[in-house]
XYZ file of N, CA and C in Angstrom:
672
model
N 0.385 -20.237 4.327
C -0.290 -21.503 4.528
C -1.099 -21.449 5.826
N -2.210 -22.227 5.907
C -3.022 -22.241 7.105
C -2.177 -22.618 8.317
N -2.392 -21.863 9.417
C -1.668 -22.166 10.639
C -0.282 -21.569 10.716
N 0.170 -20.925 9.650
C 1.492 -20.320 9.632
C 1.422 -18.887 10.123
N 2.328 -18.533 11.020
C 2.348 -17.180 11.557
C 2.870 -16.201 10.509
N 2.352 -14.980 10.533
C 2.837 -13.916 9.665
C 4.015 -13.242 10.363
N 5.203 -13.387 9.804
C 6.397 -12.763 10.364
C 6.511 -11.330 9.855
N 6.818 -10.408 10.763
C 6.882 -8.986 10.432
C 8.191 -8.390 10.923
N 8.812 -7.563 10.102
C 9.934 -6.727 10.529
C 9.451 -5.285 10.573
N 9.715 -4.605 11.664
C 9.308 -3.208 11.854
C 10.548 -2.323 11.811
N 10.526 -1.313 10.953
C 11.666 -0.403 10.819
C 11.213 1.034 11.066
N 11.760 1.642 12.107
C 11.463 3.036 12.450
C 12.562 3.520 13.373
N 12.991 4.767 13.203
C 14.084 5.257 14.033
C 13.617 5.675 15.425
N 12.314 5.652 15.677
C 11.791 5.993 16.997
C 11.470 4.715 17.769
N 12.150 4.521 18.866
C 11.991 3.289 19.642
C 10.565 3.125 20.150
N 9.923 4.231 20.537
C 8.556 4.144 21.044
C 7.586 3.681 19.960
N 7.802 4.122 18.731
C 6.945 3.689 17.631
C 7.113 2.191 17.396
N 8.360 1.729 17.363
C 8.612 0.302 17.167
C 7.985 -0.517 18.290
N 8.139 -0.048 19.517
C 7.590 -0.773 20.662
C 6.067 -0.830 20.587
N 5.464 0.268 20.162
C 4.008 0.298 20.041
C 3.506 -0.664 18.983
N 4.165 -0.674 17.824
C 3.775 -1.593 16.762
C 3.959 -3.045 17.206
N 5.087 -3.321 17.865
C 5.339 -4.688 18.326
C 4.253 -5.127 19.327
N 3.909 -4.268 20.264
C 2.918 -4.614 21.269
C 1.570 -4.948 20.624
N 1.174 -4.124 19.643
C -0.107 -4.344 18.966
C -0.078 -5.638 18.157
N 0.979 -5.833 17.380
C 1.035 -6.979 16.471
C 1.252 -8.298 17.209
N 2.128 -8.296 18.197
C 2.392 -9.526 18.930
C 1.172 -9.988 19.734
N 0.246 -9.070 20.000
C -0.976 -9.436 20.729
C -1.992 -10.141 19.833
N -1.730 -10.124 18.524
C -2.660 -10.734 17.575
C -2.290 -12.190 17.315
N -3.256 -13.088 17.361
C -2.952 -14.479 17.004
C -2.542 -14.573 15.545
N -1.463 -15.282 15.274
C -1.032 -15.475 13.894
C -0.109 -14.402 13.358
N 0.288 -13.437 14.190
C 1.241 -12.404 13.768
C 2.381 -12.358 14.777
N 3.617 -12.278 14.294
C 4.774 -12.188 15.181
C 5.799 -11.213 14.612
N 6.201 -10.252 15.425
C 7.289 -9.349 15.039
C 8.594 -10.088 15.286
N 9.308 -10.384 14.201
C 10.538 -11.192 14.315
C 11.791 -10.336 14.312
N 11.651 -9.035 14.042
C 12.820 -8.177 14.030
C 12.451 -6.713 14.028
N 13.327 -5.892 14.597
C 13.162 -4.442 14.604
C 14.431 -3.800 14.070
N 14.256 -2.714 13.332
C 15.404 -1.990 12.792
C 15.242 -0.508 13.085
N 16.356 0.123 13.464
C 16.326 1.541 13.793
C 16.745 2.418 12.617
N 17.195 1.808 11.521
C 17.555 2.571 10.332
C 17.361 1.698 9.094
N 17.466 2.315 7.925
C 17.166 1.604 6.693
C 18.137 0.504 6.344
N 19.414 0.717 6.599
C 20.412 -0.317 6.290
C 20.144 -1.566 7.117
N 19.882 -1.361 8.399
C 19.583 -2.488 9.283
C 18.314 -3.202 8.829
N 17.337 -2.444 8.356
C 16.088 -3.032 7.882
C 16.323 -3.957 6.696
N 17.078 -3.488 5.713
C 17.362 -4.301 4.524
C 18.104 -5.574 4.917
N 19.095 -5.430 5.793
C 19.866 -6.610 6.225
C 18.979 -7.613 6.957
N 18.134 -7.122 7.872
C 17.230 -7.998 8.613
C 16.243 -8.696 7.673
N 15.684 -7.922 6.746
C 14.689 -8.477 5.830
C 15.288 -9.561 4.945
N 16.510 -9.343 4.470
C 17.165 -10.357 3.642
C 17.474 -11.618 4.450
N 17.805 -11.432 5.710
C 18.177 -12.587 6.537
C 16.958 -13.355 7.031
N 15.907 -12.622 7.422
C 14.743 -13.266 8.035
C 13.632 -13.595 7.044
N 13.602 -12.911 5.888
C 12.568 -13.129 4.873
C 11.161 -13.111 5.473
N 10.777 -12.008 6.138
C 9.431 -11.936 6.718
C 8.372 -11.796 5.628
N 7.142 -12.128 5.977
C 6.050 -11.926 5.018
C 5.762 -10.448 4.799
N 6.014 -9.624 5.827
C 5.693 -8.195 5.736
C 6.806 -7.376 6.370
N 7.150 -6.260 5.717
C 8.073 -5.272 6.277
C 7.324 -3.962 6.429
N 7.307 -3.411 7.627
C 6.754 -2.080 7.864
C 7.919 -1.110 7.923
N 7.986 -0.168 6.980
C 9.153 0.713 6.879
C 8.746 2.184 6.916
N 9.263 2.897 7.894
C 9.051 4.335 7.958
C 9.796 5.002 6.802
N 9.271 6.100 6.295
C 9.952 6.792 5.195
C 11.204 7.500 5.700
N 11.097 8.193 6.800
C 12.222 8.982 7.291
C 13.046 8.178 8.287
N 14.166 7.638 7.796
C 15.089 6.881 8.646
C 16.515 7.257 8.289
N 17.422 7.157 9.252
C 18.829 7.450 8.953
C 19.466 6.361 8.095
N 20.595 6.739 7.486
C 21.421 5.880 6.630
C 20.735 5.498 5.328
N 19.498 5.034 5.374
C 18.758 4.658 4.173
C 17.288 4.952 4.454
N 16.647 5.792 3.618
C 15.251 6.101 3.908
C 14.327 4.969 3.440
N 13.078 5.069 3.838
C 12.114 4.023 3.540
C 11.840 3.826 2.063
N 12.013 4.873 1.276
C 11.802 4.755 -0.166
C 12.868 3.856 -0.791
N 14.115 4.048 -0.384
C 15.195 3.215 -0.908
C 15.110 1.794 -0.340
N 14.704 1.678 0.910
C 14.469 0.354 1.499
C 13.437 -0.401 0.652
N 12.365 0.280 0.303
C 11.310 -0.345 -0.503
C 11.851 -0.772 -1.854
N 12.639 0.085 -2.491
C 13.197 -0.258 -3.804
C 14.084 -1.489 -3.715
N 14.917 -1.560 -2.680
C 15.834 -2.691 -2.563
C 15.122 -4.000 -2.220
N 13.996 -3.907 -1.525
C 13.286 -5.118 -1.105
C 12.156 -5.522 -2.045
N 11.587 -4.553 -2.789
C 10.384 -4.862 -3.571
C 10.361 -4.217 -4.951
N 11.406 -3.502 -5.308
C 11.379 -2.720 -6.536
C 11.547 -3.533 -7.804
N 11.447 -2.860 -8.947
C 11.629 -3.522 -10.242
C 12.979 -4.232 -10.301
N 12.956 -5.458 -10.767
C 14.193 -6.210 -10.899
C 14.557 -7.048 -9.695
N 13.840 -6.880 -8.577
C 14.108 -7.711 -7.397
C 13.583 -9.113 -7.668
N 14.438 -10.099 -7.548
C 14.082 -11.471 -7.948
C 12.983 -12.065 -7.079
N 13.057 -11.836 -5.796
C 12.075 -12.414 -4.872
C 11.586 -11.312 -3.943
N 10.711 -10.417 -4.428
C 10.336 -9.221 -3.666
C 9.561 -9.538 -2.398
N 9.737 -8.676 -1.414
C 8.997 -8.768 -0.163
C 7.823 -7.793 -0.187
N 6.897 -8.003 0.714
C 5.744 -7.107 0.839
C 6.097 -5.975 1.793
N 6.223 -4.775 1.255
C 6.624 -3.625 2.069
C 5.449 -2.656 2.209
N 5.096 -2.354 3.447
C 4.099 -1.329 3.743
C 4.838 -0.098 4.246
N 4.646 1.022 3.572
C 5.333 2.254 3.929
C 4.553 2.985 5.015
N 5.273 3.392 6.053
C 4.674 4.182 7.121
C 4.913 5.647 6.804
N 3.834 6.425 6.731
C 3.965 7.796 6.262
C 3.173 8.749 7.146
N 3.394 10.043 6.922
C 2.625 11.086 7.588
C 2.155 12.071 6.542
N 1.206 12.925 6.905
C 0.603 13.797 5.910
C 1.567 14.817 5.312
N 2.683 15.080 5.950
C 3.610 16.049 5.368
C 4.557 15.404 4.364
N 4.271 14.155 3.980
C 5.149 13.445 3.054
C 4.445 13.118 1.742
N 3.497 13.954 1.347
C 2.699 13.687 0.160
C 3.545 13.443 -1.085
N 4.620 14.202 -1.238
C 5.403 14.130 -2.471
C 6.133 12.800 -2.641
N 6.194 11.985 -1.613
C 6.919 10.728 -1.694
C 6.098 9.581 -2.283
N 4.789 9.787 -2.436
C 3.934 8.651 -2.786
C 4.294 8.052 -4.141
N 4.576 8.891 -5.128
C 4.886 8.375 -6.454
C 6.141 7.478 -6.409
N 7.163 7.952 -5.716
C 8.392 7.157 -5.627
C 8.143 5.842 -4.897
N 7.387 5.888 -3.812
C 7.094 4.665 -3.059
C 6.358 3.654 -3.923
N 5.386 4.114 -4.711
C 4.646 3.221 -5.597
C 5.570 2.597 -6.629
N 6.377 3.414 -7.257
C 7.281 2.905 -8.287
C 8.349 1.983 -7.701
N 8.636 2.165 -6.426
C 9.640 1.316 -5.779
C 9.049 0.022 -5.238
N 7.732 -0.182 -5.427
C 7.133 -1.463 -5.083
C 6.346 -1.543 -3.793
N 6.040 -0.405 -3.160
C 5.246 -0.449 -1.927
C 3.884 -1.074 -2.201
N 3.421 -1.899 -1.275
C 2.115 -2.524 -1.461
C 1.075 -1.951 -0.521
N 1.415 -0.885 0.185
C 0.436 -0.261 1.048
C 0.997 0.962 1.738
N 0.098 1.766 2.286
C 0.471 2.969 3.017
C -0.253 2.984 4.346
N 0.464 3.327 5.394
C -0.100 3.343 6.736
C 0.297 4.644 7.411
N -0.680 5.329 7.985
C -0.355 6.529 8.745
C 0.272 6.147 10.081
N 1.197 6.985 10.531
C 1.909 6.677 11.773
C 0.962 6.642 12.974
N -0.130 7.394 12.886
C -1.089 7.391 13.987
C -2.291 6.500 13.685
N -2.090 5.491 12.824
C -3.168 4.570 12.479
C -3.693 3.839 13.717
N -4.948 3.457 13.665
C -5.521 2.685 14.760
C -4.907 1.289 14.785
N -4.905 0.637 15.929
C -4.408 -0.743 15.986
C -5.109 -1.658 14.987
N -6.420 -1.484 14.819
C -7.164 -2.336 13.886
C -6.664 -2.152 12.460
N -6.354 -0.908 12.074
C -5.876 -0.653 10.718
C -4.474 -1.209 10.519
N -3.643 -1.116 11.533
C -2.299 -1.694 11.466
C -2.380 -3.203 11.229
N -3.221 -3.872 11.992
C -3.382 -5.324 11.842
C -3.942 -5.656 10.472
N -4.912 -4.876 10.013
C -5.504 -5.113 8.693
C -4.465 -4.950 7.587
N -3.593 -3.941 7.730
C -2.560 -3.703 6.725
C -1.591 -4.877 6.648
N -1.239 -5.437 7.787
C -0.321 -6.580 7.814
C -0.962 -7.798 7.161
N -2.220 -8.069 7.492
C -2.907 -9.208 6.887
C -3.036 -9.031 5.373
N -3.381 -7.813 4.943
C -3.541 -7.562 3.508
C -2.227 -7.773 2.765
N -1.148 -7.225 3.307
C 0.153 -7.361 2.652
C 0.594 -8.822 2.603
N 0.345 -9.560 3.681
C 0.784 -10.958 3.754
C 0.094 -11.831 2.714
N -1.147 -11.504 2.383
C -1.856 -12.313 1.383
C -1.654 -11.767 -0.037
N -0.749 -10.806 -0.180
C -0.444 -10.280 -1.498
C -1.385 -9.204 -1.966
N -2.253 -8.751 -1.073
C -3.177 -7.668 -1.384
C -2.525 -6.372 -0.921
N -3.277 -5.308 -0.896
C -2.725 -4.044 -0.428
C -3.808 -3.243 0.261
N -3.436 -2.556 1.306
C -4.387 -1.718 2.017
C -4.120 -0.260 1.691
N -5.187 0.420 1.293
C -5.104 1.855 1.065
C -6.231 2.490 1.856
N -5.909 3.105 2.972
C -6.963 3.719 3.771
C -7.486 4.958 3.050
N -8.771 5.281 3.218
C -9.329 6.457 2.548
C -8.556 7.733 2.838
N -8.129 7.924 4.094
C -7.408 9.150 4.445
C -6.115 9.273 3.664
N -5.368 8.173 3.566
C -4.102 8.193 2.832
C -4.364 8.386 1.347
N -5.321 7.650 0.815
C -5.599 7.701 -0.615
C -5.950 9.095 -1.078
N -6.958 9.692 -0.456
C -7.444 10.981 -0.928
C -6.395 12.065 -0.748
N -5.704 12.069 0.387
C -4.730 13.126 0.653
C -3.476 12.975 -0.201
N -2.982 11.758 -0.334
C -1.723 11.554 -1.038
C -1.904 11.465 -2.548
N -2.867 10.673 -2.996
C -2.960 10.402 -4.423
C -3.569 11.545 -5.225
N -4.242 12.483 -4.585
C -4.774 13.616 -5.354
C -3.643 14.466 -5.926
N -2.450 14.390 -5.329
C -1.296 15.077 -5.901
C -1.004 14.566 -7.312
N -1.192 13.272 -7.515
C -0.950 12.693 -8.826
C -1.960 13.230 -9.834
N -3.209 13.378 -9.399
C -4.236 13.917 -10.288
C -3.904 15.345 -10.702
N -3.413 16.144 -9.767
C -3.074 17.525 -10.070
C -1.898 17.595 -11.038
N -0.953 16.680 -10.880
C 0.243 16.696 -11.717
C -0.030 16.197 -13.122
N -1.024 15.306 -13.269
C -1.246 14.648 -14.551
C -2.577 15.026 -15.198
N -3.180 16.136 -14.775
C -4.541 16.463 -15.209
C -4.693 16.481 -16.719
N -3.693 16.945 -17.439
C -3.826 17.071 -18.885
C -3.877 15.771 -19.640
N -3.385 14.686 -19.073
C -3.291 13.427 -19.809
C -4.458 12.491 -19.554
N -5.470 12.953 -18.817
C -6.514 12.048 -18.355
C -7.328 11.364 -19.443
N -7.998 12.100 -20.343
C -8.955 11.441 -21.225
C -8.351 10.349 -22.087
N -7.242 10.624 -22.734
C -6.660 9.632 -23.625
C -6.162 8.423 -22.856
N -5.638 8.639 -21.638
C -5.142 7.530 -20.846
C -6.243 6.572 -20.459
N -7.378 7.104 -20.033
C -8.507 6.258 -19.650
C -9.051 5.522 -20.865
N -9.212 6.226 -21.973
C -9.747 5.593 -23.179
C -8.827 4.497 -23.689
N -7.536 4.755 -23.636
C -6.569 3.787 -24.163
C -6.463 2.539 -23.302
N -6.920 2.618 -22.065
C -6.792 1.477 -21.159
C -7.688 0.313 -21.551
N -8.782 0.605 -22.252
C -9.715 -0.445 -22.638
C -10.608 -0.918 -21.508
N -10.684 -0.153 -20.411
C -11.537 -0.544 -19.292
C -13.009 -0.383 -19.645
N -13.806 -1.343 -19.216
C -15.250 -1.253 -19.421
C -15.843 -0.271 -18.421
N -17.114 0.066 -18.609
C -17.792 0.979 -17.686
C -17.781 0.409 -16.276
N -18.075 -0.877 -16.139
C -18.088 -1.507 -14.822
C -16.682 -1.533 -14.203
N -15.671 -1.793 -15.017
C -14.303 -1.786 -14.509
C -13.896 -0.403 -14.025
N -14.333 0.635 -14.740
C -14.048 2.000 -14.307
C -14.761 2.323 -13.003
N -15.983 1.801 -12.833
C -16.694 1.990 -11.561
C -15.864 1.433 -10.407
N -15.302 0.254 -10.614
C -14.510 -0.392 -9.571
C -13.211 0.370 -9.335
N -12.577 0.811 -10.406
C -11.340 1.595 -10.282
C -11.585 2.838 -9.433
N -12.691 3.535 -9.675
C -12.984 4.764 -8.930
C -13.198 4.478 -7.447
N -13.819 3.353 -7.149
C -14.034 3.001 -5.747
C -12.721 2.604 -5.065
N -11.867 1.902 -5.779
C -10.548 1.568 -5.237
C -9.765 2.841 -4.943
N -9.885 3.815 -5.841
C -9.115 5.055 -5.720
C -9.509 5.891 -4.512
N -10.704 5.663 -3.970
C -11.107 6.385 -2.763
C -11.120 5.474 -1.546
N -10.419 4.331 -1.662
C -10.148 3.518 -0.493
C -11.161 2.453 -0.133
N -12.087 2.125 -1.041
C -13.078 1.091 -0.728
C -12.438 -0.296 -0.689
N -12.873 -1.122 0.244
C -12.428 -2.508 0.294
C -13.232 -3.333 -0.712
N -12.799 -4.576 -0.940
C -13.547 -5.448 -1.849
C -14.995 -5.624 -1.397
N -15.192 -5.819 -0.084
C -16.552 -6.016 0.414
C -17.403 -4.769 0.217
N -16.816 -3.605 0.427
C -17.564 -2.360 0.221
C -17.929 -2.176 -1.245
N -17.035 -2.592 -2.150
C -17.337 -2.532 -3.580
C -18.494 -3.480 -3.901
N -18.467 -4.664 -3.322
C -19.570 -5.617 -3.507
C -20.902 -4.989 -3.105
N -20.913 -4.382 -1.931
C -22.148 -3.814 -1.402
C -22.649 -2.648 -2.253
N -21.717 -1.818 -2.715
C -22.114 -0.615 -3.459
C -22.565 -0.929 -4.877
N -21.931 -1.931 -5.503
C -22.246 -2.248 -6.898
C -23.109 -3.501 -7.040
N -23.497 -4.093 -5.907
C -24.350 -5.291 -5.912
C -23.702 -6.437 -6.700
N -22.435 -6.683 -6.388
C -21.681 -7.762 -7.029
C -21.232 -8.758 -5.970
N -20.957 -9.990 -6.392
C -20.406 -10.977 -5.475
C -18.916 -10.711 -5.283
N -18.367 -11.244 -4.197
C -16.946 -11.054 -3.924
C -16.085 -11.688 -5.012
N -16.488 -12.849 -5.496
C -15.710 -13.508 -6.545
C -15.734 -12.696 -7.842
N -16.861 -12.047 -8.128
C -16.951 -11.217 -9.330
C -16.033 -10.007 -9.221
N -16.017 -9.388 -8.047
C -15.132 -8.237 -7.840
C -13.672 -8.647 -8.012
N -13.306 -9.799 -7.468
C -11.923 -10.271 -7.602
C -11.577 -10.550 -9.064
N -12.542 -11.077 -9.816
C -12.309 -11.313 -11.247
C -12.080 -9.996 -11.975
N -12.912 -9.006 -11.664
C -12.742 -7.681 -12.271
C -11.380 -7.086 -11.911
N -10.962 -7.261 -10.653
C -9.676 -6.716 -10.231
C -8.525 -7.310 -11.040
N -8.598 -8.606 -11.290
C -7.561 -9.243 -12.098
C -7.503 -8.663 -13.497
N -8.668 -8.433 -14.100
C -8.716 -7.852 -15.447
C -8.178 -6.424 -15.445
N -8.568 -5.662 -14.415
C -8.121 -4.268 -14.323
C -6.605 -4.199 -14.178
N -6.047 -5.037 -13.313
C -4.598 -5.034 -13.120
C -3.871 -5.332 -14.427
N -4.403 -6.268 -15.216
C -3.772 -6.601 -16.489
C -3.849 -5.433 -17.463
N -5.000 -4.771 -17.507
C -5.195 -3.694 -18.480
C -4.384 -2.445 -18.167
N -4.234 -2.119 -16.892
C -3.490 -0.900 -16.538
C -2.072 -1.211 -16.057
N -1.702 -2.508 -16.158
C -0.359 -2.961 -15.791
C -0.019 -2.582 -14.349
N -0.941 -2.920 -13.441
C -0.742 -2.663 -12.020
C -0.540 -3.975 -11.283
N 0.318 -3.960 -10.286
C 0.592 -5.178 -9.516
C -0.388 -5.385 -8.373
N -1.036 -4.312 -7.918
C -1.951 -4.419 -6.786
C -2.892 -3.223 -6.780
N -3.769 -3.155 -5.788
C -4.780 -2.099 -5.759
C -4.169 -0.734 -5.470
N -3.016 -0.671 -4.822
C -2.345 0.614 -4.636
C -1.998 1.221 -5.989
N -1.439 0.407 -6.884
C -1.076 0.906 -8.205
C -2.316 1.196 -9.053
N -3.401 0.452 -8.837
C -4.662 0.782 -9.525
C -5.136 2.164 -9.086
N -5.085 2.430 -7.779
C -5.497 3.731 -7.266
C -4.635 4.850 -7.841
N -3.319 4.628 -7.875
C -2.426 5.634 -8.439
C -2.736 5.884 -9.906
N -2.995 4.795 -10.655
C -3.346 4.944 -12.073
C -4.613 5.778 -12.226
N -5.591 5.546 -11.373
C -6.855 6.273 -11.455
C -6.656 7.772 -11.275
N -5.847 8.147 -10.289
C -5.605 9.566 -10.051
C -4.732 10.179 -11.143
N -3.739 9.434 -11.591
C -2.858 9.951 -12.647
C -3.611 10.232 -13.929
N -4.592 9.383 -14.272
C -5.274 9.482 -15.556
C -6.652 10.134 -15.466
N -6.968 10.698 -14.294
C -8.209 11.456 -14.179
C -9.459 10.614 -14.158
N -9.334 9.325 -13.803
C -10.533 8.493 -13.712
C -11.397 8.872 -12.527
N -10.806 9.597 -11.583
C -11.551 10.051 -10.403
C -11.021 11.425 -10.027
N -11.864 12.210 -9.417
C -11.472 13.550 -8.979
C -11.620 13.664 -7.468
N -10.725 14.400 -6.810
C -10.864 14.579 -5.365
C -12.120 15.343 -5.028
N -12.693 15.020 -3.877
C -13.907 15.722 -3.456
C -13.592 17.172 -3.140
N -14.542 18.028 -3.439
C -14.354 19.458 -3.155
C -14.854 19.790 -1.772
């Protein structure tokens, strides 16, 4: 709601990382870090108690890793899921599929810029998802390599129009809604309408899952 602060829980086993995220986020008007967790169990307990709009969860944590944290807070069957943004590094490519299936609504590199961190929190809080180009291309191309044989029939069976496929391909390489508008000469409201149709057709909950679908079904290829 207008005027309501975005509450955030930060979970990472490195105190310096948590302190850095808190310093950046607390400096932003309308964002407040309401809790910190040093491991996954503590994160789940804090999130259930505080019900923040956004949870930032590192993948590698003691007791419970970020993938299981995501499943417990946002996965299939969770009655009132939270918005979980997974904090990842480039050596964790193989985890992306599990994170997506467990309900992650975004991916953030540990060395992300302050501006990208703030953008990811705002996107998650409004029910959208942030997929930075660096994360998308590096992580999701693994899905394309694993699923290369199933591409043509999957895309055809989806029922996506040519214009919808254009938008899917741009999402898959990390374009924002505004960038899609500029590239395809569409209004923002038109792009949002297309996104709703695409999500229904490919059974995706957000743009992260649209991007994953695109790579899995060969709708886009990684740059050479």
